[in-house]
CSV table of C-alpha atoms in Angstrom, one decimal:
chain,number,residue,atom,x,y,z
B,816,MET,CA,31.1,133.6,83.6
B,817,ALA,CA,31.1,136.0,86.5
B,818,LEU,CA,29.2,139.3,86.0
B,819,ALA,CA,30.9,142.2,87.6
B,820,VAL,CA,28.6,144.5,89.4
B,821,THR,CA,29.6,147.5,91.6
B,822,SER,CA,27.6,147.4,94.9
B,823,SER,CA,29.3,149.8,97.3
B,824,SER,CA,31.8,152.6,97.4
B,825,SER,CA,34.6,150.2,98.3
B,826,SER,CA,33.9,147.9,95.3
B,827,THR,CA,35.5,148.2,91.9
B,828,ILE,CA,34.6,146.8,88.5
B,829,SER,CA,36.6,143.6,87.9
B,830,SER,CA,37.9,144.6,84.5
B,831,THR,CA,41.1,146.6,85.0
B,832,SER,CA,41.2,147.8,81.4
B,833,PHE,CA,37.8,149.4,81.9
B,834,PHE,CA,39.2,152.3,83.9
B,835,SER,CA,42.6,152.6,82.1
B,836,ARG,CA,41.4,155.7,80.2
B,837,LEU,CA,40.7,157.6,83.5
B,838,GLY,CA,44.3,158.4,84.1
B,839,SER,CA,47.0,157.4,86.6
B,840,SER,CA,46.2,160.0,89.3
B,841,THR,CA,44.7,158.4,92.3
B,842,ASP,CA,42.6,161.5,93.2
B,843,THR,CA,41.3,161.9,89.7
B,844,LYS,CA,40.5,158.2,89.4
B,845,ALA,CA,38.6,158.2,92.7
B,846,LEU,CA,36.6,161.3,91.6
B,847,GLN,CA,35.7,159.7,88.3
B,848,ILE,CA,34.6,156.4,89.8
B,849,GLY,CA,32.5,158.2,92.3
B,850,TYR,CA,30.7,160.1,89.5
B,851,PHE,CA,30.2,156.8,87.6
B,852,ARG,CA,28.5,155.2,90.6
B,853,ASN,CA,26.2,158.0,91.5
B,854,LEU,CA,25.1,158.9,88.0
B,855,GLU,CA,21.3,159.2,87.9
B,856,ARG,CA,19.9,157.1,85.1
B,857,SER,CA,17.2,159.5,84.2
B,858,ASN,CA,19.4,162.5,83.5
B,859,GLY,CA,23.0,161.3,83.5
B,860,PHE,CA,23.5,162.4,79.9
B,861,ALA,CA,21.0,165.3,79.9
B,862,ASN,CA,23.7,167.8,79.2
B,863,LEU,CA,24.4,166.2,75.9
B,864,THR,CA,20.8,166.2,74.5
B,865,GLN,CA,21.2,169.5,72.7
B,866,ARG,CA,23.9,167.9,70.6
B,867,ARG,CA,21.9,164.9,69.4
B,868,SER,CA,21.0,166.6,66.1
B,869,LEU,CA,24.7,166.6,65.1
B,870,VAL,CA,24.9,162.8,64.7
B,871,ARG,CA,23.9,160.9,61.6
B,872,PRO,CA,20.7,158.8,62.0
B,873,ILE,CA,21.1,155.1,61.8
B,874,ASN,CA,19.3,155.1,58.5
B,875,ALA,CA,21.9,156.8,56.3
B,876,GLU,CA,19.8,156.5,53.1
B,877,PRO,CA,18.2,159.6,51.5
B,878,GLN,CA,14.8,160.5,52.9
B,879,ARG,CA,11.8,159.2,50.9
B,880,LYS,CA,8.3,160.5,51.1
B,881,ASP,CA,7.0,156.9,51.8
B,882,SER,CA,9.4,156.1,54.6
B,883,VAL,CA,10.0,157.1,58.2
B,884,VAL,CA,13.3,158.7,59.1
B,885,PRO,CA,14.7,157.4,62.4
B,886,LEU,CA,15.4,159.7,65.3
B,887,ALA,CA,18.8,161.1,65.8
B,888,ALA,CA,21.3,159.3,68.0
B,889,THR,CA,20.3,158.4,71.5
B,890,ILE,CA,23.5,159.8,73.0
B,891,VAL,CA,26.1,161.7,71.1
B,892,ALA,CA,29.7,160.4,70.8
B,893,PRO,CA,32.6,162.1,69.1
B,894,GLU,CA,33.6,161.1,65.6
B,895,VAL,CA,36.1,158.2,65.5
B,896,ALA,CA,39.0,158.5,63.1
B,897,GLU,CA,39.6,155.8,60.6
B,898,LYS,CA,42.1,153.2,61.7
B,899,GLU,CA,44.0,150.5,59.9
B,900,GLU,CA,42.2,147.3,59.3
B,901,GLU,CA,42.0,145.1,62.4
B,902,ASP,CA,42.1,141.4,62.8
B,903,TYR,CA,38.8,140.8,64.6
B,904,ASP,CA,39.3,137.1,65.0
B,905,GLU,CA,42.4,137.9,67.0
B,906,LEU,CA,40.6,140.6,69.0
B,907,GLY,CA,37.8,138.1,69.7
B,908,ARG,CA,40.3,135.5,71.0
B,909,GLY,CA,41.8,138.2,73.3
B,910,LEU,CA,38.3,139.0,74.7
B,911,GLN,CA,37.1,135.4,75.0
B,912,ASN,CA,37.4,135.4,78.8
B,913,ALA,CA,36.5,139.1,79.3
B,914,SER,CA,33.3,140.2,81.1
B,915,PRO,CA,30.4,141.5,79.1
B,916,LEU,CA,31.1,144.9,80.6
B,917,GLU,CA,34.7,144.9,79.3
B,918,ILE,CA,33.5,143.8,75.9
B,919,MET,CA,30.9,146.5,75.7
B,920,ASP,CA,33.4,149.1,76.8
B,921,LYS,CA,35.8,148.0,74.1
B,922,ALA,CA,33.1,148.1,71.4
B,923,LEU,CA,31.9,151.6,72.3
B,924,GLU,CA,35.5,152.9,72.6
B,925,LYS,CA,36.4,151.7,69.2
B,926,PHE,CA,33.4,152.8,67.2
B,927,GLY,CA,31.9,155.8,69.0
B,928,SER,CA,28.7,157.0,67.3
B,929,ASP,CA,29.1,154.5,64.4
B,930,ILE,CA,27.9,151.6,66.6
B,931,ALA,CA,24.5,150.9,68.0
B,932,ILE,CA,22.8,148.3,70.2
B,933,ALA,CA,20.0,146.2,68.6
B,934,PHE,CA,17.2,145.9,71.2
B,935,SER,CA,14.4,143.5,70.7
B,936,GLY,CA,12.4,144.2,73.8
B,937,ALA,CA,13.4,141.0,75.6
B,938,GLU,CA,16.3,140.1,78.0
B,939,ASP,CA,18.7,141.9,75.7
B,940,VAL,CA,17.9,145.0,77.8
B,941,ALA,CA,21.0,143.8,79.7
B,942,LEU,CA,23.0,145.2,76.8
B,943,ILE,CA,21.6,148.7,77.5
B,944,GLU,CA,22.5,148.3,81.2
B,945,TYR,CA,26.1,147.3,80.3
B,946,ALA,CA,26.4,150.3,78.0
B,947,HIS,CA,25.1,152.6,80.6
B,948,LEU,CA,27.6,151.2,83.2
B,949,THR,CA,30.5,152.0,80.9
B,950,GLY,CA,29.8,155.7,81.2
B,951,ARG,CA,30.2,156.1,77.5
B,952,PRO,CA,27.7,157.6,75.0
B,953,TYR,CA,25.7,154.9,73.2
B,954,ARG,CA,22.9,154.4,70.7
B,955,VAL,CA,20.0,152.0,70.7
B,956,PHE,CA,17.8,150.9,67.8
B,957,SER,CA,14.9,148.5,67.5
B,958,LEU,CA,12.9,147.0,64.7
B,959,ASP,CA,9.2,147.7,65.0
B,960,THR,CA,7.6,145.0,62.8
B,961,GLY,CA,4.1,146.3,63.4
B,962,ARG,CA,3.2,142.9,65.0
B,963,LEU,CA,4.9,143.1,68.4
B,964,ASN,CA,3.1,142.3,71.7
B,965,PRO,CA,1.6,145.3,73.6
B,966,GLU,CA,3.9,144.3,76.5
B,967,THR,CA,7.0,144.9,74.3
B,968,TYR,CA,5.9,148.4,73.3
B,969,ARG,CA,5.3,149.2,77.0
B,970,LEU,CA,8.9,148.0,77.7
B,971,PHE,CA,10.3,150.3,75.0
B,972,ASP,CA,8.7,153.2,76.8
B,973,GLU,CA,9.9,152.1,80.2
B,974,VAL,CA,13.5,151.7,79.0
B,975,GLU,CA,13.5,155.1,77.3
B,976,LYS,CA,12.4,156.7,80.6
B,977,HIS,CA,14.6,154.6,82.8
B,978,TYR,CA,17.8,155.5,80.9
B,979,GLY,CA,16.8,158.9,79.6
B,980,ILE,CA,17.4,157.8,75.9
B,981,HIS,CA,15.5,157.7,72.7
B,982,ILE,CA,15.3,154.4,70.9
B,983,GLU,CA,15.8,154.7,67.1
B,984,TYR,CA,12.9,152.7,65.6
B,985,MET,CA,13.1,151.1,62.2
B,986,PHE,CA,9.9,150.2,60.3
B,987,PRO,CA,9.2,147.9,57.3
B,988,ASP,CA,8.4,149.4,53.9
B,989,ALA,CA,4.6,150.0,53.9
B,990,VAL,CA,4.3,149.1,50.2
B,991,GLU,CA,6.1,145.8,50.7
B,992,VAL,CA,3.9,144.9,53.8
B,993,GLN,CA,0.8,145.8,51.9
B,994,ALA,CA,1.7,143.6,48.9
B,995,LEU,CA,2.5,140.7,51.2
B,996,VAL,CA,-0.8,140.9,53.2
B,997,ARG,CA,-3.0,141.5,50.2
B,998,THR,CA,-1.5,138.7,48.3
B,999,LYS,CA,-1.1,136.0,51.0
B,1000,GLY,CA,-3.1,137.2,54.0
B,1001,LEU,CA,-2.1,138.1,57.6
B,1002,PHE,CA,-1.0,134.7,58.7
B,1003,SER,CA,0.7,133.1,55.6
B,1004,PHE,CA,3.7,132.2,57.7
B,1005,TYR,CA,1.7,129.4,59.3
B,1006,GLU,CA,1.3,127.8,55.9
B,1007,ASP,CA,4.6,128.4,54.0
B,1008,GLY,CA,7.1,129.4,56.7
B,1009,HIS,CA,8.2,132.5,58.5
B,1010,GLN,CA,11.1,133.6,56.2
B,1011,GLU,CA,9.1,135.7,53.8
B,1012,CYS,CA,7.3,137.7,56.4
B,1013,CYS,CA,10.6,138.2,58.5
B,1014,ARG,CA,12.4,139.3,55.3
B,1015,VAL,CA,9.9,142.1,54.8
B,1016,ARG,CA,9.2,143.1,58.4
B,1017,LYS,CA,12.7,142.6,59.9
B,1018,VAL,CA,15.6,141.8,57.6
B,1019,ARG,CA,15.2,144.6,55.1
B,1020,PRO,CA,14.6,147.3,57.8
B,1021,LEU,CA,17.7,145.9,59.6
B,1022,ARG,CA,19.7,146.1,56.4
B,1023,ARG,CA,18.8,149.8,56.0
B,1024,ALA,CA,19.7,150.5,59.6
B,1025,LEU,CA,23.1,148.8,59.4
B,1026,LYS,CA,24.0,150.8,56.2
B,1027,GLY,CA,24.4,153.8,58.5
B,1028,LEU,CA,26.8,152.0,60.9
B,1029,ARG,CA,30.3,150.5,61.1
B,1030,ALA,CA,29.3,148.1,63.9
B,1031,TRP,CA,26.4,146.8,65.8
B,1032,ILE,CA,25.8,145.0,69.2
B,1033,THR,CA,23.5,142.0,69.6
B,1034,GLY,CA,22.3,139.9,72.6
B,1035,GLN,CA,23.1,136.6,71.1
B,1036,ARG,CA,24.2,133.8,73.5
B,1037,LYS,CA,25.7,130.4,72.7
B,1038,ASP,CA,23.1,128.6,74.9
B,1039,GLN,CA,20.1,130.3,73.2
B,1040,SER,CA,19.9,128.0,70.1
B,1041,PRO,CA,22.3,124.9,70.1
B,1042,GLY,CA,21.6,124.4,66.5
B,1043,THR,CA,22.6,127.8,65.2
B,1044,ARG,CA,24.3,129.9,68.0
B,1045,SER,CA,26.6,127.4,69.8
B,1046,GLU,CA,29.7,129.0,68.1
B,1047,VAL,CA,28.8,132.7,68.4
B,1048,PRO,CA,32.0,134.7,69.0
B,1049,VAL,CA,32.2,137.8,71.1
B,1050,VAL,CA,33.2,139.9,68.0
B,1051,GLN,CA,33.3,139.1,64.3
B,1052,VAL,CA,33.1,140.6,60.9
B,1053,ASP,CA,29.5,140.4,60.0
B,1054,PRO,CA,29.1,137.6,57.4
B,1055,VAL,CA,25.8,138.8,56.0
B,1056,PHE,CA,25.2,142.5,56.3
B,1057,GLU,CA,27.1,145.5,55.0
B,1058,GLY,CA,28.0,148.7,56.9
B,1059,LEU,CA,28.5,152.3,56.2
B,1060,ASN,CA,31.4,151.9,53.8
B,1061,GLY,CA,29.7,149.1,51.8
B,1062,GLY,CA,31.1,145.8,50.7
B,1063,VAL,CA,32.1,142.6,52.4
B,1064,GLY,CA,33.8,143.2,55.8
B,1065,SER,CA,32.4,146.7,56.2
B,1066,LEU,CA,30.4,145.8,59.3
B,1067,VAL,CA,31.6,144.4,62.7
B,1068,LYS,CA,29.2,142.5,64.9
B,1069,TRP,CA,29.7,142.4,68.7
B,1070,ASN,CA,28.1,139.8,71.0
B,1071,PRO,CA,29.1,140.8,74.5
B,1072,VAL,CA,27.0,138.1,76.3
B,1073,ALA,CA,27.9,135.3,73.9
B,1074,ASN,CA,29.5,133.3,76.7
B,1075,VAL,CA,27.0,134.1,79.4
B,1076,LYS,CA,24.3,131.7,80.5
B,1077,GLY,CA,20.7,132.7,80.5
B,1078,ASN,CA,20.3,132.3,84.3
B,1079,ASP,CA,23.3,134.6,84.8
B,1080,ILE,CA,21.7,137.3,82.6
B,1081,TRP,CA,18.6,137.1,84.7
B,1082,ASN,CA,20.6,137.3,88.0
B,1083,PHE,CA,22.3,140.5,86.6
B,1084,LEU,CA,18.9,142.0,85.6
B,1085,ARG,CA,17.5,141.4,89.0
B,1086,THR,CA,20.6,142.7,90.8
B,1087,MET,CA,20.6,146.0,88.8
B,1088,ASN,CA,16.8,146.4,89.0
B,1089,VAL,CA,16.5,146.7,85.2
B,1090,PRO,CA,13.0,147.0,83.6
B,1091,VAL,CA,12.0,143.8,81.8
B,1092,ASN,CA,9.3,142.6,79.5
B,1093,SER,CA,6.3,141.5,81.6
B,1094,LEU,CA,5.8,138.5,79.2
B,1095,HIS,CA,8.8,136.9,80.9
B,1096,SER,CA,6.7,136.3,84.0
B,1097,GLN,CA,4.1,134.5,81.8
B,1098,GLY,CA,6.5,131.8,80.6
B,1099,TYR,CA,7.9,133.6,77.5
B,1100,VAL,CA,11.7,133.4,77.2
B,1101,SER,CA,12.6,134.2,73.6
B,1102,ILE,CA,10.2,137.0,72.5
B,1103,GLY,CA,9.5,138.1,68.9
B,1104,CYS,CA,6.3,139.1,67.0
B,1105,GLU,CA,3.0,138.2,68.7
B,1106,PRO,CA,1.7,135.6,66.2
B,1107,CYS,CA,5.1,133.8,66.2
B,1108,THR,CA,5.9,133.7,69.9
B,1109,ARG,CA,4.4,131.7,72.8
B,1110,PRO,CA,5.5,130.5,76.3
B,1111,VAL,CA,7.7,127.5,76.6
B,1112,LEU,CA,6.8,124.6,78.9
B,1113,PRO,CA,8.7,122.2,81.1
B,1114,GLY,CA,11.2,120.1,79.1
B,1115,GLN,CA,11.2,122.6,76.2
B,1116,HIS,CA,14.2,124.7,75.0
B,1117,GLU,CA,13.7,128.5,75.1
B,1118,ARG,CA,13.7,128.8,71.3
B,1119,GLU,CA,10.9,126.4,70.9
B,1120,GLY,CA,8.5,129.2,71.8
B,1121,ARG,CA,9.4,130.7,68.3
B,1122,TRP,CA,7.9,129.4,65.0
B,1123,TRP,CA,6.8,126.2,66.8
B,1124,TRP,CA,5.2,124.8,63.6
B,1125,GLU,CA,8.6,124.5,61.9
B,1126,ASP,CA,11.6,122.2,62.2
B,1127,ALA,CA,14.0,123.1,65.0
B,1128,LYS,CA,16.9,123.8,62.6
B,1129,ALA,CA,15.0,126.7,61.0
B,1130,LYS,CA,14.7,128.8,64.2
B,1131,GLU,CA,16.4,132.0,62.9
B,1132,CYS,CA,14.5,134.9,61.4
B,1133,GLY,CA,17.3,136.1,59.1
B,1134,LEU,CA,18.8,138.7,61.4
B,1135,HIS,CA,21.5,136.3,62.3
B,1136,LYS,CA,21.5,134.2,59.1
B,1137,GLY,CA,25.3,134.0,59.2
B,1138,ASN,CA,25.0,131.5,62.1
B,1139,ILE,CA,23.5,128.9,59.7
B,1140,LYS,CA,26.3,127.3,57.8
B,1141,GLN,CA,25.6,125.1,54.8
B,1142,GLU,CA,27.6,122.3,56.2
B,1143,ASP,CA,25.5,122.5,59.4
B,1144,VAL,CA,22.5,121.0,57.5
B,1145,PRO,CA,22.6,117.2,58.2
B,1146,ASN,CA,23.9,115.1,55.4
B,1147,HIS,CA,22.7,111.5,55.1
B,1148,ASN,CA,24.8,108.9,53.4
B,1149,GLY,CA,23.6,105.7,51.9
B,1150,ASN,CA,23.5,104.1,55.3
B,1151,GLY,CA,21.3,106.8,56.8
B,1152,VAL,CA,24.0,108.0,59.1
B,1153,THR,CA,23.9,111.7,59.9
B,1154,HIS,CA,27.0,113.8,59.8
B,1155,THR,CA,27.2,117.4,61.0
B,1156,ASN,CA,30.0,119.9,60.1
B,1157,GLY,CA,31.8,117.1,58.4
B,1158,ALA,CA,32.6,115.5,61.7
B,1159,ALA,CA,31.6,112.1,63.2
B,1160,ALA,CA,27.9,111.0,63.2
B,1161,GLU,CA,25.6,112.8,65.5
B,1162,ALA,CA,25.2,110.8,68.8
B,1163,ASP,CA,21.9,109.0,69.1
B,1164,ILE,CA,19.5,109.8,71.9
B,1165,PHE,CA,16.8,108.0,74.0
B,1166,ASN,CA,19.3,105.2,74.6
B,1167,THR,CA,18.0,102.9,77.2
B,1168,GLN,CA,16.9,99.3,77.3
B,1169,ASN,CA,13.3,100.3,77.9
B,1170,VAL,CA,13.1,102.2,74.6
B,1171,VAL,CA,12.7,100.1,71.5
B,1172,ASN,CA,14.6,101.4,68.5
B,1173,LEU,CA,12.2,100.9,65.5
B,1174,SER,CA,13.4,100.5,62.0
B,1175,ARG,CA,11.4,101.7,58.9
B,1176,THR,CA,10.0,98.2,58.6
B,1177,GLY,CA,9.2,98.0,62.2
B,1178,ILE,CA,7.2,101.3,62.3
B,1179,GLU,CA,5.4,100.3,59.1
B,1180,ASN,CA,4.3,97.0,60.6
B,1181,LEU,CA,3.3,98.6,63.8
B,1182,SER,CA,1.2,101.2,62.0
B,1183,LYS,CA,-0.6,98.6,59.9
B,1184,LEU,CA,-1.7,96.3,62.8
B,1185,ASP,CA,-5.4,96.5,63.7
B,1186,ASN,CA,-5.0,94.3,66.8
B,1187,ARG,CA,-1.8,94.8,68.8
B,1188,GLN,CA,-0.9,92.7,71.7
B,1189,GLU,CA,0.2,95.8,73.5
B,1190,PRO,CA,-0.2,99.6,73.0
B,1191,TRP,CA,2.8,101.6,72.0
B,1192,ILE,CA,4.0,105.2,72.5
B,1193,VAL,CA,6.6,106.2,69.9
B,1194,VAL,CA,8.6,109.4,69.5
B,1195,LEU,CA,9.5,110.5,65.9
B,1196,TYR,CA,12.8,112.4,66.4
B,1197,ALA,CA,16.1,113.6,65.0
B,1198,PRO,CA,19.2,113.4,67.2
B,1199,TRP,CA,20.5,116.8,66.1
B,1200,CYS,CA,17.2,118.6,67.1
B,1201,PRO,CA,17.8,120.6,70.3
B,1202,PHE,CA,14.1,120.1,71.3
B,1203,CYS,CA,14.4,116.4,71.0
B,1204,GLN,CA,17.5,116.6,73.1
B,1205,ALA,CA,15.7,118.7,75.7
B,1206,MET,CA,13.0,116.0,76.2
B,1207,GLU,CA,15.4,113.1,76.3
B,1208,GLU,CA,15.4,112.8,80.1
B,1209,SER,CA,11.6,113.0,80.4
B,1210,TYR,CA,11.2,110.3,77.7
B,1211,VAL,CA,13.7,108.0,79.3
B,1212,ASP,CA,11.9,108.5,82.6
B,1213,LEU,CA,8.6,107.6,80.9
B,1214,ALA,CA,10.1,104.4,79.6
B,1215,ASP,CA,11.3,103.4,83.0
B,1216,LYS,CA,7.9,104.2,84.6
B,1217,LEU,CA,6.1,102.1,82.0
B,1218,ALA,CA,8.4,99.2,82.1
B,1219,GLY,CA,6.4,96.1,82.8
B,1220,SER,CA,3.1,98.0,82.6
B,1221,GLY,CA,2.0,96.5,79.3
B,1222,VAL,CA,2.8,99.6,77.3
B,1223,LYS,CA,5.7,99.6,75.0
B,1224,VAL,CA,7.9,102.6,74.5
B,1225,GLY,CA,9.7,103.1,71.2
B,1226,LYS,CA,11.5,105.7,69.0
B,1227,PHE,CA,11.8,106.1,65.3
B,1228,ARG,CA,14.5,108.4,63.7
B,1229,ALA,CA,12.4,110.3,61.2
B,1230,ASP,CA,14.9,112.7,59.6
B,1231,GLY,CA,16.9,112.3,56.3
B,1232,GLU,CA,15.5,109.7,54.0
B,1233,GLN,CA,12.7,108.8,56.4
B,1234,LYS,CA,11.3,112.3,56.7
B,1235,GLU,CA,8.9,112.2,53.7
B,1236,PHE,CA,7.6,108.8,54.8
B,1237,ALA,CA,7.1,110.1,58.3
B,1238,LYS,CA,5.3,113.2,57.1
B,1239,SER,CA,2.9,111.3,54.8
B,1240,GLU,CA,2.3,108.2,56.9
B,1241,LEU,CA,3.0,109.2,60.5
B,1242,GLU,CA,1.7,112.8,60.8
B,1243,LEU,CA,5.1,114.2,61.4
B,1244,GLY,CA,4.9,118.0,61.6
B,1245,SER,CA,8.0,119.0,63.4
B,1246,PHE,CA,10.5,117.3,65.7
B,1247,PRO,CA,9.7,115.8,68.1
B,1248,THR,CA,6.3,114.2,67.3
B,1249,ILE,CA,4.9,111.7,69.8
B,1250,LEU,CA,2.3,109.0,68.7
B,1251,PHE,CA,0.3,106.6,70.7
B,1252,PHE,CA,-0.7,103.3,69.0
B,1253,PRO,CA,-3.8,101.9,70.8
B,1254,LYS,CA,-4.2,98.2,71.3
B,1255,HIS,CA,-7.3,97.8,69.1
B,1256,SER,CA,-6.9,100.4,66.4
B,1257,SER,CA,-4.4,100.9,63.5
B,1258,ARG,CA,-4.8,104.7,63.6
B,1259,PRO,CA,-2.2,106.3,65.8
B,1260,ILE,CA,-3.2,109.2,68.1
B,1261,LYS,CA,-0.9,112.2,68.1
B,1262,TYR,CA,0.1,113.8,71.4
B,1263,PRO,CA,-1.4,117.3,71.1
B,1264,SER,CA,0.4,119.1,73.9
B,1265,GLU,CA,3.8,120.9,74.0
B,1266,LYS,CA,4.2,119.8,77.6
B,1267,ARG,CA,6.9,117.1,77.5
B,1268,ASP,CA,7.6,116.5,81.2
B,1269,VAL,CA,7.2,113.0,82.3
B,1270,ASP,CA,4.0,113.6,84.3
B,1271,SER,CA,2.2,115.0,81.3
B,1272,LEU,CA,3.3,112.1,79.1
B,1273,VAL,CA,2.2,109.5,81.7
B,1274,ALA,CA,-1.2,111.3,81.9
B,1275,PHE,CA,-1.5,111.0,78.1
B,1276,VAL,CA,-0.7,107.3,78.1
B,1277,ASN,CA,-3.1,106.6,81.0
B,1278,ALA,CA,-5.9,108.3,79.3
B,1279,LEU,CA,-5.6,106.1,76.3
B,1280,ARG,CA,-4.3,102.7,77.4
């Protein structure tokens, strides 16, 4: 999708509807556009700061002695009159081919001070830039879990100064955090999953924040997580959280960059000279809390840097739980065939004549042999796993390189009915798991690295063959 950026006085924003509210007069329009281009980021809305106290805070619940009340709105917008219920599915279809700038403009126009941008301190800073470019007032909030990277906190400060705004921070309940840590320790999520910690530190604070809004804006993209975000619409009724009026359907969720590719987002950020998290230059792509985030390596999907000790299909913290549909969980029939969304079987991967497809009996026999004629390298995989899909090319290249070398290359589908066996007998932790079966030992050696490029895999094999 093309990202419209104004670069000179003779250029115009590509979305015609964006300027429709400026009037039909040519002189007036030229004046307004000139003002829009030359607006200084640091003080463009300075004249409105004295009115910030007039706007409800994001957290609309009564103040409690043990809680922190968020700041007032970042930038004031006029109250928006109630309108008749709108068909947001139809609105989304109409905006399907719209630019992120046009979608952002529409969202801010419709909801005024009752909408806010959710900012995580990563590449979603693009949302703030788009909101700034509309020339409309906007609000920004962020969830401070207490465990973010120092680089993320520094970015928050840079963004506030760059745009002349105040981010409205939401914090977890201190009593809940204390109970969790005292009961289970600081790193319980490595043992029993991240959901409980995320629920306390992220989901519940978000729920409180959204109770004071009628709509919110997120940085979700379809290409971020193939397993959970591939169908994200540009606008929808939030399927999980409630808004200001309470009840199902009381909150609208906008995803202006849903159809934008990650590299296009970065081209936009560089072009506009937007401040970004310094962790990005260190290999981090998807950034969350410090203990649960790490850089991604060649051949890995961007979401693999999050909760890497868990299965790929669980890579959501709960903020976008509505993306995970019950029917999206693979179902396995009596023949071991996987179906997703009730559609045809998931297409298999690693399909090449140089990769041997091992059955349950085959992998069992291979693991029991003390003296093999040839060493083997075998990947334990699930075809629906985006991280397995991401390494398919590297693994096929590995098989081609090892053809005729005396090392066999195999694959074993370890999801569904085979998963418990693979976990107990083959050291399966998460998908994909790569094992090397030496020639003179029955005990397999687990590939320890997250580097899944072909050169790293070849080096591993050569060190053990």
